[in-house]
Amino acid sequence: MSQATNQSWGGRFSEPTDAFVERFTASVNFDQRLARQDIQGSIAHATMLARVGVLTDDERDAIINGLSEIKGEIERGEFEWSVPLEDVHMNIEARLTDKIGITGKKLHTGRSRNDQVATDIRLFMRDAIDVIEAELVRLREGMTELADREADTIMPGFTHLQTAQPVTFGHHLLAWQEMIARDHERLLDCRKRINVMPLGAAALAGTTYPIDRHVTAELLGFERPAENSLDAVSDRDFAIEFTSFASILLMHLSRMSEELVLWTSAQFDFIDLPDRFCTGSSIMPQKKNPDVPELVRGKTGRVYGHLMSLLTLMKSQPLAYNKDNQEDKEPLFDAVDTVHDCLKAFADMVPAIEPKKANMFEAARKGFSTATDLADYLVRKGVAFRDAHEIVGQSVAYGLKAEKDLSEMTLDELKQFSATIEQDVFEVLTLEGSVAARNHIGGTAPDQVRAAAQRAREALAAVKGEAQ
Ligand code: ARG
C-alpha cells in the first residue's frame, strides 16, 4: 500500500486521490456543522458496543474521554479541520486516534459513515426543529396578543385588493395566526418521522456484530431504530419534508410581509413599524423602508429553491447510499438558518406593529364597504337577494357621483332606490354595526375575535404541553 493514499480507506488504492478530486469530493467545509451530533452519536455507539461486549469498558472510556476532549477543541475553535480527511466523521476519528492510539480505530466497528451521517443529520434536524419551534411559538403568541388588543379596531377587508367589507384588525391578525398554527403542526409532524434512528444499518445491509439498536436509540433519544437498513442509509425524505414545511411557512411569511409593506406605504398608511425594523435610503433623506418584511419576502425564493434541489437530488437514486446524498447538507442547513432568522424577525416585529386606527377606519369608511350589509338589510325586509344586489349597486353608483358613502346619504336619498328602506338602516350602515353583526364562530365581530384569541391561546398551550 502506498503511504500517500487516504488513511481511512486507502487500503485497496495504488495511487493517491487527484488533488482536485480530493477537494471536489470533500464535505468537511460544510459538514463540520454536524460535529456535535457526530460526537454524540459516536459516544452512544461506543457505549452500546461495550454493553454488548464488542468493546471493553476501558476501551469505551478511552473513546468517550477522547471524544469529549475533541468536542472541547471544536467548541473553542482549536480543532484543525483537514480537507484531505474529507468529512467531519473522518476528521474526528483521525483526531481520536491521534489522541488515544489504536483504540480510536475501534470506534468504527459495526458502523459505516453511511448510517453515521444519516444519524447525524437526524440529530441535527431534531435540535434545529426545537429551536425553530420556540420562535414559531413566540410568533403565535405575539399575533394572538396583538389580535386581542386590536379586537375592536376596524379596517377594510379586501378581495382582489379592492375594499370589500369592514373587518377588525384583530380578525386579520388571527388569520395570520391560523396559517402559522398549521405550519406548526406540519413541523411537529415532520419531527416525528425525523426522530427514527438509522444507526446500525451500517453501510447498507446491517452488521455481523451483536449490536443492540434499542440501546443506541434510547441513548440518543430516538423513538425507535429504523426498520430497514437499506432505507435507513439512503432516504432523505425527512429533509424534503422539512424544506416543504419551510417553503409553506415562508410562503405565509411572504404574504404577511407583502401586507406589511403595503400597509406602511404612504398610500395605505395603516401601520407604523418601529425604526429598528426599518432602514433609510442613502440618497433620499425622507425614506423609511420596511426592509425586514421585504427581505423575508425575498428569502422565500431561496427556500423554495432548496426544496427543489432536494427533490431533484433524490429523484433518480437507486438504493442504497450514493455520494449524491452528500449534497443534502447545504440546502438543508441554509433552509434551517433562513427559517429560523425569518421567524425570529417576525416574532420580534409583530408585537411592535403600531396600527394607525383612524386611517384604517377612514379607509374602510370610504370604500362602500357596508354595501353587503345594505343588501342583507333589504333581504331581511323581504326583498330577494338579487334585487337587493341591484338596488345597492344603484345606490353605490349614485354615491360615487355624489361623493358620499352609503352612511352619509339621507334617508330620502336612499329611499330613491327602495321604498322599503327605513330609518333603522343607519344601524347597519355603520362600520361598527357591520362588524358586530358577523357574530358567529370564525366571524369578524369583536366579541368573536376575543373568543377566538382565547381559543388560540388554549390550542397553543395544549401543543406546548404535548411537546414536554
Ligand atoms: N460525507 C458523506 C456524506 O455526507 C458521508 C458518507 C460517506 N459515505 C461514503 N460511503 N462515501 O454523505
Short mmCIF file of C-alpha atoms and ligand atoms in Angstrom, two decimals:
data_model
loop_
_atom_site.label_atom_id
_atom_site.label_comp_id
_atom_site.label_asym_id
_atom_site.label_seq_id
_atom_site.Cartn_x
_atom_site.Cartn_y
_atom_site.Cartn_z
CA MET A 1 0.00 0.00 0.00
CA SER A 2 1.31 3.42 -0.96
CA GLN A 3 1.89 5.69 2.02
CA ALA A 4 0.22 8.58 0.26
CA THR A 5 -3.25 7.02 -0.04
CA ASN A 6 -6.14 8.03 2.22
CA GLN A 7 -5.66 6.74 5.72
CA SER A 8 -9.34 5.78 6.24
CA TRP A 9 -9.98 3.77 3.10
CA GLY A 10 -6.65 3.78 1.26
CA GLY A 11 -6.02 0.04 1.65
CA ARG A 12 -7.15 -1.03 -1.83
CA PHE A 13 -5.79 2.02 -3.66
CA SER A 14 -2.45 2.17 -5.51
CA GLU A 15 -2.21 5.91 -6.11
CA PRO A 16 -3.33 8.94 -4.12
CA THR A 17 -6.50 10.81 -4.99
CA ASP A 18 -6.09 13.55 -7.56
CA ALA A 19 -5.72 16.84 -5.70
CA PHE A 20 -8.74 18.34 -7.41
CA VAL A 21 -10.87 15.24 -6.82
CA GLU A 22 -9.91 15.39 -3.17
CA ARG A 23 -11.26 18.90 -2.89
CA PHE A 24 -14.24 18.13 -5.10
CA THR A 25 -15.41 15.18 -3.03
CA ALA A 26 -14.66 16.65 0.41
CA SER A 27 -17.54 17.90 2.52
CA VAL A 28 -15.71 18.97 5.66
CA ASN A 29 -16.05 22.67 4.91
CA PHE A 30 -19.79 22.40 5.41
CA ASP A 31 -20.46 19.17 7.31
CA GLN A 32 -18.25 20.26 10.23
CA ARG A 33 -21.51 21.80 11.35
CA LEU A 34 -22.54 18.25 12.34
CA ALA A 35 -19.58 17.84 14.74
CA ARG A 36 -21.61 17.99 17.94
CA GLN A 37 -24.10 15.42 16.72
CA ASP A 38 -21.32 13.26 15.26
CA ILE A 39 -19.67 13.07 18.68
CA GLN A 40 -22.99 12.47 20.41
CA GLY A 41 -23.69 9.56 18.02
CA SER A 42 -20.20 8.11 18.46
CA ILE A 43 -20.44 8.20 22.25
CA ALA A 44 -23.75 6.33 22.12
CA HIS A 45 -22.33 3.83 19.62
CA ALA A 46 -19.25 3.12 21.80
CA THR A 47 -21.44 2.80 24.89
CA MET A 48 -23.62 0.25 23.12
CA LEU A 49 -20.58 -1.67 21.77
CA ALA A 50 -19.25 -2.02 25.34
CA ARG A 51 -22.63 -3.09 26.59
CA VAL A 52 -22.78 -5.99 24.11
CA GLY A 53 -19.13 -6.92 24.74
CA VAL A 54 -17.59 -5.76 21.45
CA LEU A 55 -15.50 -3.14 23.30
CA THR A 56 -14.10 -3.42 26.80
CA ASP A 57 -15.18 -0.86 29.36
CA ASP A 58 -11.68 0.64 29.32
CA GLU A 59 -11.79 1.00 25.55
CA ARG A 60 -15.21 2.64 25.81
CA ASP A 61 -13.97 5.07 28.46
CA ALA A 62 -10.88 5.99 26.44
CA ILE A 63 -13.07 6.65 23.40
CA ILE A 64 -15.60 8.72 25.33
CA ASN A 65 -12.93 10.79 27.07
CA GLY A 66 -11.12 11.38 23.80
CA LEU A 67 -14.32 12.43 22.06
CA SER A 68 -15.24 14.76 24.91
CA GLU A 69 -11.85 16.46 24.64
CA ILE A 70 -12.27 16.81 20.90
CA LYS A 71 -15.68 18.39 21.47
CA GLY A 72 -13.97 20.99 23.65
CA GLU A 73 -11.31 21.64 21.00
CA ILE A 74 -14.01 22.19 18.39
CA GLU A 75 -16.07 24.46 20.63
CA ARG A 76 -13.02 26.57 21.45
CA GLY A 77 -12.15 26.83 17.75
CA GLU A 78 -8.83 24.97 18.24
CA PHE A 79 -9.65 21.98 16.07
CA GLU A 80 -7.77 21.84 12.78
CA TRP A 81 -10.11 20.66 10.04
CA SER A 82 -8.36 18.88 7.21
CA VAL A 83 -9.72 18.68 3.66
CA PRO A 84 -7.67 15.54 2.82
CA LEU A 85 -9.57 13.84 5.65
CA GLU A 86 -12.70 14.51 3.58
CA ASP A 87 -15.50 14.94 6.06
CA VAL A 88 -16.45 15.65 9.65
CA HIS A 89 -16.58 11.93 10.50
CA MET A 90 -13.05 11.10 9.41
CA ASN A 91 -11.62 14.33 10.84
CA ILE A 92 -12.94 13.48 14.27
CA GLU A 93 -12.00 9.81 14.08
CA ALA A 94 -8.44 10.64 12.96
CA ARG A 95 -8.06 13.11 15.82
CA LEU A 96 -9.36 10.46 18.24
CA THR A 97 -6.72 8.02 17.04
CA ASP A 98 -4.03 10.73 17.40
CA LYS A 99 -5.11 11.17 20.97
CA ILE A 100 -5.81 7.66 22.22
CA GLY A 101 -3.97 5.47 19.74
CA ILE A 102 -5.17 2.13 18.43
CA THR A 103 -8.40 2.11 20.49
CA GLY A 104 -9.59 5.07 18.44
CA LYS A 105 -9.58 2.79 15.41
CA LYS A 106 -12.09 0.50 17.12
CA LEU A 107 -14.85 3.13 17.29
CA HIS A 108 -15.97 2.41 13.74
CA THR A 109 -16.68 -1.28 14.49
CA GLY A 110 -20.13 -2.27 13.29
CA ARG A 111 -20.75 1.11 11.75
CA SER A 112 -20.33 2.89 8.41
CA ARG A 113 -20.24 6.55 7.54
CA ASN A 114 -23.49 5.86 5.74
CA ASP A 115 -25.53 5.17 8.86
CA GLN A 116 -23.35 7.59 10.80
CA VAL A 117 -24.12 10.60 8.59
CA ALA A 118 -27.81 9.72 8.33
CA THR A 119 -27.95 9.64 12.13
CA ASP A 120 -26.02 12.90 12.47
CA ILE A 121 -28.38 14.79 10.18
CA ARG A 122 -31.43 13.50 12.00
CA LEU A 123 -29.96 14.55 15.35
CA PHE A 124 -29.06 17.92 13.88
CA MET A 125 -32.54 18.41 12.46
CA ARG A 126 -34.17 17.43 15.72
CA ASP A 127 -32.15 20.09 17.57
CA ALA A 128 -32.82 22.66 14.85
CA ILE A 129 -36.55 21.96 14.88
CA ASP A 130 -36.72 22.54 18.62
CA VAL A 131 -35.04 25.92 18.28
CA ILE A 132 -37.25 26.84 15.33
CA GLU A 133 -40.34 25.74 17.20
CA ALA A 134 -39.56 28.10 20.06
CA GLU A 135 -39.54 31.07 17.64
CA LEU A 136 -42.70 29.84 16.00
CA VAL A 137 -44.46 29.64 19.37
CA ARG A 138 -43.26 33.15 20.21
CA LEU A 139 -44.71 34.40 16.92
CA ARG A 140 -48.06 32.71 17.53
CA GLU A 141 -48.22 34.26 20.99
CA GLY A 142 -47.35 37.71 19.64
CA MET A 143 -50.02 37.51 16.95
CA THR A 144 -52.66 36.31 19.37
CA GLU A 145 -51.99 39.01 21.97
CA LEU A 146 -51.92 41.79 19.38
CA ALA A 147 -55.17 40.42 17.92
CA ASP A 148 -56.81 40.51 21.31
CA ARG A 149 -55.72 44.12 21.83
CA GLU A 150 -56.99 45.10 18.38
CA ALA A 151 -60.29 43.19 18.51
CA ASP A 152 -62.28 46.44 18.12
CA THR A 153 -60.04 48.13 15.56
CA ILE A 154 -61.82 48.45 12.23
CA MET A 155 -60.07 48.25 8.89
CA PRO A 156 -61.15 47.46 5.36
CA GLY A 157 -61.11 43.79 4.40
CA PHE A 158 -60.04 43.21 0.83
CA THR A 159 -60.72 40.86 -2.02
CA HIS A 160 -58.80 41.50 -5.25
CA LEU A 161 -57.05 44.15 -3.12
CA GLN A 162 -60.25 46.22 -3.51
CA THR A 163 -62.12 47.30 -0.40
CA ALA A 164 -64.69 44.58 0.22
CA GLN A 165 -66.20 44.59 3.74
CA PRO A 166 -65.07 46.02 7.03
CA VAL A 167 -63.20 43.61 9.29
CA THR A 168 -61.41 44.03 12.56
CA PHE A 169 -57.64 44.22 12.63
CA GLY A 170 -57.70 41.55 15.32
CA HIS A 171 -59.55 39.24 12.95
CA HIS A 172 -56.92 39.83 10.27
CA LEU A 173 -54.12 39.02 12.71
CA LEU A 174 -55.84 35.83 13.79
CA ALA A 175 -56.00 34.77 10.14
CA TRP A 176 -52.19 35.01 10.17
CA GLN A 177 -52.10 33.05 13.41
CA GLU A 178 -54.13 30.23 11.83
CA MET A 179 -51.64 29.95 8.97
CA ILE A 180 -48.71 29.72 11.39
CA ALA A 181 -50.60 27.25 13.59
CA ARG A 182 -50.89 24.87 10.62
CA ASP A 183 -47.19 25.34 9.88
CA HIS A 184 -46.53 24.43 13.49
CA GLU A 185 -48.48 21.17 13.05
CA ARG A 186 -46.51 20.39 9.89
CA LEU A 187 -43.24 20.97 11.74
CA LEU A 188 -44.15 18.67 14.61
CA ASP A 189 -45.37 16.03 12.20
CA CYS A 190 -42.07 16.20 10.34
CA ARG A 191 -40.18 15.89 13.64
CA LYS A 192 -41.92 12.57 14.37
CA ARG A 193 -40.52 10.98 11.22
CA ILE A 194 -37.10 12.56 11.76
CA ASN A 195 -36.85 11.01 15.20
CA VAL A 196 -36.08 7.49 13.96
CA MET A 197 -32.53 6.09 14.17
CA PRO A 198 -30.53 4.87 11.14
CA LEU A 199 -27.52 3.79 13.23
CA GLY A 200 -26.93 0.04 12.98
CA ALA A 201 -27.81 -0.07 9.30
CA ALA A 202 -24.04 0.16 8.74
CA ALA A 203 -23.13 0.53 5.05
CA LEU A 204 -26.46 -0.81 3.78
CA ALA A 205 -27.14 -4.37 4.96
CA GLY A 206 -26.65 -4.21 8.72
CA THR A 207 -23.66 -5.62 10.58
CA THR A 208 -22.36 -9.02 11.76
CA TYR A 209 -21.64 -7.72 15.29
CA PRO A 210 -24.22 -8.45 18.01
CA ILE A 211 -25.34 -4.82 18.24
CA ASP A 212 -28.35 -3.69 20.25
CA ARG A 213 -30.01 -0.88 18.35
CA HIS A 214 -32.60 -0.29 21.06
CA VAL A 215 -29.83 0.71 23.43
CA THR A 216 -28.34 3.22 20.99
CA ALA A 217 -31.77 4.58 20.10
CA GLU A 218 -32.58 5.13 23.73
CA LEU A 219 -29.24 6.76 24.48
CA LEU A 220 -29.81 9.19 21.62
CA GLY A 221 -33.45 9.88 22.44
CA PHE A 222 -34.76 8.39 19.21
CA GLU A 223 -38.27 6.97 19.15
CA ARG A 224 -37.07 3.68 17.64
CA PRO A 225 -34.44 2.19 15.30
CA ALA A 226 -35.28 2.43 11.59
CA GLU A 227 -36.92 -0.75 10.29
CA ASN A 228 -34.90 -1.33 7.16
CA SER A 229 -31.16 -0.85 6.75
CA LEU A 230 -31.28 -0.06 3.02
CA ASP A 231 -33.92 2.60 3.54
CA ALA A 232 -32.23 3.98 6.65
CA VAL A 233 -28.96 4.91 4.93
CA SER A 234 -30.42 6.17 1.71
CA ASP A 235 -33.60 8.18 2.01
CA ARG A 236 -33.59 11.89 2.68
CA ASP A 237 -37.36 12.32 2.52
CA PHE A 238 -37.25 13.84 6.00
CA ALA A 239 -35.09 16.64 4.63
CA ILE A 240 -37.63 17.16 1.87
CA GLU A 241 -40.43 17.21 4.43
CA PHE A 242 -38.62 19.86 6.40
CA THR A 243 -38.00 22.04 3.36
CA SER A 244 -41.65 21.56 2.36
CA PHE A 245 -42.66 22.80 5.77
CA ALA A 246 -40.15 25.63 5.36
CA SER A 247 -41.47 26.55 1.91
CA ILE A 248 -45.08 26.72 3.06
CA LEU A 249 -44.10 28.71 6.14
CA LEU A 250 -42.07 31.17 4.07
CA MET A 251 -44.94 31.45 1.60
CA HIS A 252 -47.11 32.52 4.54
CA LEU A 253 -44.50 34.90 5.94
CA SER A 254 -44.05 36.34 2.47
CA ARG A 255 -47.78 37.08 2.18
CA MET A 256 -47.70 38.78 5.58
CA SER A 257 -44.60 40.68 4.54
CA GLU A 258 -46.35 41.92 1.44
CA GLU A 259 -49.20 43.24 3.59
CA LEU A 260 -46.78 44.95 5.96
CA VAL A 261 -45.00 46.57 3.03
CA LEU A 262 -48.31 47.79 1.61
CA TRP A 263 -49.62 49.00 4.95
CA THR A 264 -46.51 51.05 5.74
CA SER A 265 -46.71 52.84 2.38
CA ALA A 266 -47.99 56.41 2.27
CA GLN A 267 -50.83 55.17 0.06
CA PHE A 268 -52.26 52.82 2.71
CA ASP A 269 -50.67 54.31 5.84
CA PHE A 270 -52.35 51.70 8.07
CA ILE A 271 -49.45 50.92 10.39
CA ASP A 272 -46.15 52.12 11.67
CA LEU A 273 -43.21 49.76 12.07
CA PRO A 274 -40.72 50.89 14.70
CA ASP A 275 -37.50 52.34 13.27
CA ARG A 276 -35.46 49.38 14.47
CA PHE A 277 -37.09 47.17 11.82
CA CYS A 278 -36.53 49.66 9.02
CA THR A 279 -33.64 51.34 7.24
CA GLY A 280 -33.15 54.56 5.37
CA SER A 281 -32.01 55.47 1.90
CA SER A 282 -28.53 56.75 1.15
CA ILE A 283 -29.90 59.26 -1.35
CA MET A 284 -33.49 60.10 -0.28
CA PRO A 285 -33.38 61.52 3.24
CA GLN A 286 -37.14 61.21 3.82
CA LYS A 287 -37.25 57.42 3.31
CA LYS A 288 -38.00 54.77 5.89
CA ASN A 289 -38.07 51.41 4.20
CA PRO A 290 -39.70 48.21 5.56
CA ASP A 291 -36.55 46.17 4.85
CA VAL A 292 -37.25 43.35 7.26
CA PRO A 293 -40.54 42.24 5.67
CA GLU A 294 -39.11 42.84 2.20
CA LEU A 295 -36.15 40.61 2.96
CA VAL A 296 -38.34 37.85 4.38
CA ARG A 297 -40.41 38.03 1.20
CA GLY A 298 -37.19 37.78 -0.80
CA LYS A 299 -35.76 34.88 1.16
CA THR A 300 -38.82 32.79 0.34
CA GLY A 301 -37.31 32.17 -3.08
CA ARG A 302 -34.15 30.55 -1.81
CA VAL A 303 -36.11 28.19 0.45
CA TYR A 304 -38.30 27.10 -2.49
CA GLY A 305 -35.03 26.55 -4.34
CA HIS A 306 -33.72 24.26 -1.60
CA LEU A 307 -36.91 22.19 -1.75
CA MET A 308 -36.46 21.79 -5.49
CA SER A 309 -32.75 20.91 -5.02
CA LEU A 310 -33.53 18.17 -2.55
CA LEU A 311 -36.40 16.69 -4.55
CA THR A 312 -34.18 16.59 -7.61
CA LEU A 313 -31.25 15.22 -5.59
CA MET A 314 -33.30 12.20 -4.60
CA LYS A 315 -35.39 11.51 -7.65
CA SER A 316 -33.20 9.01 -9.52
CA GLN A 317 -31.10 7.46 -6.80
CA PRO A 318 -31.10 3.69 -6.70
CA LEU A 319 -30.88 2.06 -3.27
CA ALA A 320 -28.93 2.39 -1.12
CA TYR A 321 -26.43 5.16 -0.24
CA ASN A 322 -24.97 7.21 -3.09
CA LYS A 323 -22.45 10.02 -2.85
CA ASP A 324 -25.17 12.29 -4.23
CA ASN A 325 -26.53 12.36 -0.69
CA GLN A 326 -23.62 14.48 0.46
CA GLU A 327 -25.39 17.28 -1.41
CA ASP A 328 -28.29 17.26 1.06
CA LYS A 329 -26.47 19.34 3.64
CA GLU A 330 -26.02 22.81 2.20
CA PRO A 331 -29.65 23.27 1.14
CA LEU A 332 -30.86 21.84 4.42
CA PHE A 333 -28.56 23.98 6.59
CA ASP A 334 -29.48 27.11 4.69
CA ALA A 335 -33.20 26.28 4.95
CA VAL A 336 -32.80 25.85 8.72
CA ASP A 337 -30.95 29.16 9.09
CA THR A 338 -33.34 31.07 6.85
CA VAL A 339 -36.45 29.74 8.56
CA HIS A 340 -35.01 30.48 11.96
CA ASP A 341 -34.00 34.04 11.11
CA CYS A 342 -37.27 34.88 9.34
CA LEU A 343 -39.31 33.54 12.25
CA LYS A 344 -37.18 35.46 14.73
CA ALA A 345 -37.61 38.65 12.71
CA PHE A 346 -41.37 38.18 12.67
CA ALA A 347 -41.65 37.17 16.31
CA ASP A 348 -39.78 40.38 17.26
CA MET A 349 -41.62 42.61 14.82
CA VAL A 350 -45.29 41.56 15.03
CA PRO A 351 -45.89 42.68 18.64
CA ALA A 352 -44.30 46.02 17.72
CA ILE A 353 -46.75 46.80 14.90
CA GLU A 354 -48.50 50.09 15.65
CA PRO A 355 -51.85 50.32 13.91
CA LYS A 356 -52.96 53.77 12.78
CA LYS A 357 -56.55 53.19 13.74
CA ALA A 358 -58.01 56.43 12.36
CA ASN A 359 -56.51 55.77 8.92
CA MET A 360 -57.74 52.19 8.86
CA PHE A 361 -61.21 53.32 9.88
CA GLU A 362 -61.28 56.08 7.29
CA ALA A 363 -60.21 53.67 4.53
CA ALA A 364 -62.99 51.27 5.47
CA ARG A 365 -65.48 54.14 5.52
CA LYS A 366 -64.52 55.33 2.08
CA GLY A 367 -64.88 52.18 0.05
CA PHE A 368 -68.66 51.46 0.28
CA SER A 369 -67.61 48.57 2.48
CA THR A 370 -71.07 48.24 4.04
CA ALA A 371 -72.81 47.66 0.69
CA THR A 372 -73.34 43.96 1.51
CA ASP A 373 -74.86 44.98 4.84
CA LEU A 374 -77.39 47.15 3.00
CA ALA A 375 -78.27 44.24 0.70
CA ASP A 376 -78.69 41.92 3.72
CA TYR A 377 -80.89 44.59 5.33
CA LEU A 378 -83.17 44.67 2.26
CA VAL A 379 -83.39 40.88 2.27
CA ARG A 380 -84.49 40.98 5.89
CA LYS A 381 -87.25 43.40 4.75
CA GLY A 382 -88.49 40.86 2.17
CA VAL A 383 -86.54 41.87 -0.98
CA ALA A 384 -85.00 38.96 -2.96
CA PHE A 385 -81.17 38.95 -2.72
CA ARG A 386 -80.57 39.53 -6.47
CA ASP A 387 -82.94 42.51 -6.44
CA ALA A 388 -81.31 43.81 -3.28
CA HIS A 389 -77.89 43.49 -5.02
CA GLU A 390 -79.19 45.61 -7.92
CA ILE A 391 -80.69 48.26 -5.59
CA VAL A 392 -77.44 48.59 -3.66
CA GLY A 393 -75.48 48.73 -6.92
CA GLN A 394 -77.58 51.74 -7.95
CA SER A 395 -77.04 53.37 -4.55
CA VAL A 396 -73.28 52.94 -4.89
CA ALA A 397 -73.34 54.41 -8.40
CA TYR A 398 -75.22 57.40 -7.01
CA GLY A 399 -72.77 57.69 -4.11
CA LEU A 400 -69.80 57.70 -6.48
CA LYS A 401 -71.31 60.65 -8.37
CA ALA A 402 -72.44 62.49 -5.24
CA GLU A 403 -69.15 61.64 -3.49
CA LYS A 404 -70.97 60.23 -0.49
CA ASP A 405 -70.57 56.92 1.29
CA LEU A 406 -73.77 54.98 1.99
CA SER A 407 -73.84 56.08 5.63
CA GLU A 408 -73.54 59.73 4.58
CA MET A 409 -76.73 59.70 2.48
CA THR A 410 -80.01 60.95 3.86
CA LEU A 411 -82.94 58.59 4.25
CA ASP A 412 -84.64 60.30 1.29
CA GLU A 413 -81.63 59.78 -0.89
CA LEU A 414 -81.60 56.08 -0.01
CA LYS A 415 -85.33 55.75 -0.47
CA GLN A 416 -84.94 56.71 -4.15
CA PHE A 417 -83.67 53.18 -4.68
CA SER A 418 -86.08 51.25 -2.44
CA ALA A 419 -89.15 52.33 -0.53
CA THR A 420 -88.52 49.54 1.98
CA ILE A 421 -85.53 51.41 3.45
CA GLU A 422 -86.33 52.95 6.86
CA GLN A 423 -84.54 54.97 9.50
CA ASP A 424 -83.13 51.78 11.09
CA VAL A 425 -80.90 51.28 8.03
CA PHE A 426 -78.28 53.54 9.59
CA GLU A 427 -77.53 50.93 12.25
CA VAL A 428 -76.32 48.50 9.61
CA LEU A 429 -74.50 51.13 7.57
CA THR A 430 -72.05 51.99 10.31
CA LEU A 431 -68.78 50.11 10.33
CA GLU A 432 -69.21 49.11 13.98
CA GLY A 433 -72.66 47.69 13.22
CA SER A 434 -71.32 45.85 10.18
CA VAL A 435 -68.53 44.02 12.03
CA ALA A 436 -70.62 43.38 15.15
CA ALA A 437 -73.27 41.69 13.01
CA ARG A 438 -70.86 38.97 11.86
CA ASN A 439 -71.23 37.37 15.19
CA HIS A 440 -70.60 33.66 14.73
CA ILE A 441 -67.63 31.39 15.15
CA GLY A 442 -64.99 32.42 12.60
CA GLY A 443 -66.66 35.82 12.08
CA THR A 444 -65.07 39.25 12.46
CA ALA A 445 -67.23 40.62 15.34
CA PRO A 446 -65.03 41.97 18.16
CA ASP A 447 -66.54 39.54 20.67
CA GLN A 448 -65.79 36.65 18.34
CA VAL A 449 -62.22 37.86 17.88
CA ARG A 450 -61.70 37.92 21.64
CA ALA A 451 -63.16 34.42 21.95
CA ALA A 452 -61.02 33.17 19.05
CA ALA A 453 -57.90 34.69 20.64
CA GLN A 454 -58.70 32.79 23.81
CA ARG A 455 -59.11 29.54 21.86
CA ALA A 456 -55.81 30.22 20.08
CA ARG A 457 -54.08 30.61 23.45
CA GLU A 458 -55.57 27.35 24.67
CA ALA A 459 -54.63 25.48 21.48
CA LEU A 460 -51.05 26.72 21.81
CA ALA A 461 -50.88 25.76 25.47
CA ALA A 462 -52.07 22.26 24.51
CA VAL A 463 -49.33 21.83 21.85
CA LYS A 464 -46.69 23.10 24.28
CA GLY A 465 -47.94 20.62 26.87
CA GLU A 466 -47.65 17.77 24.36
CA ALA A 467 -44.07 18.63 23.48
CA GLN A 468 -42.98 18.38 27.11
N1 ARG B 1 -19.62 12.90 3.68
C1 ARG B 1 -20.51 11.83 3.38
C2 ARG B 1 -21.93 12.37 3.23
O1 ARG B 1 -22.18 13.45 3.61
C3 ARG B 1 -20.50 10.81 4.45
C4 ARG B 1 -20.88 9.46 3.99
C5 ARG B 1 -19.87 8.96 3.03
N2 ARG B 1 -20.05 7.60 2.72
C6 ARG B 1 -19.42 7.01 1.70
N3 ARG B 1 -19.64 5.79 1.51
N4 ARG B 1 -18.67 7.71 0.91
O2 ARG B 1 -22.80 11.70 2.72
#
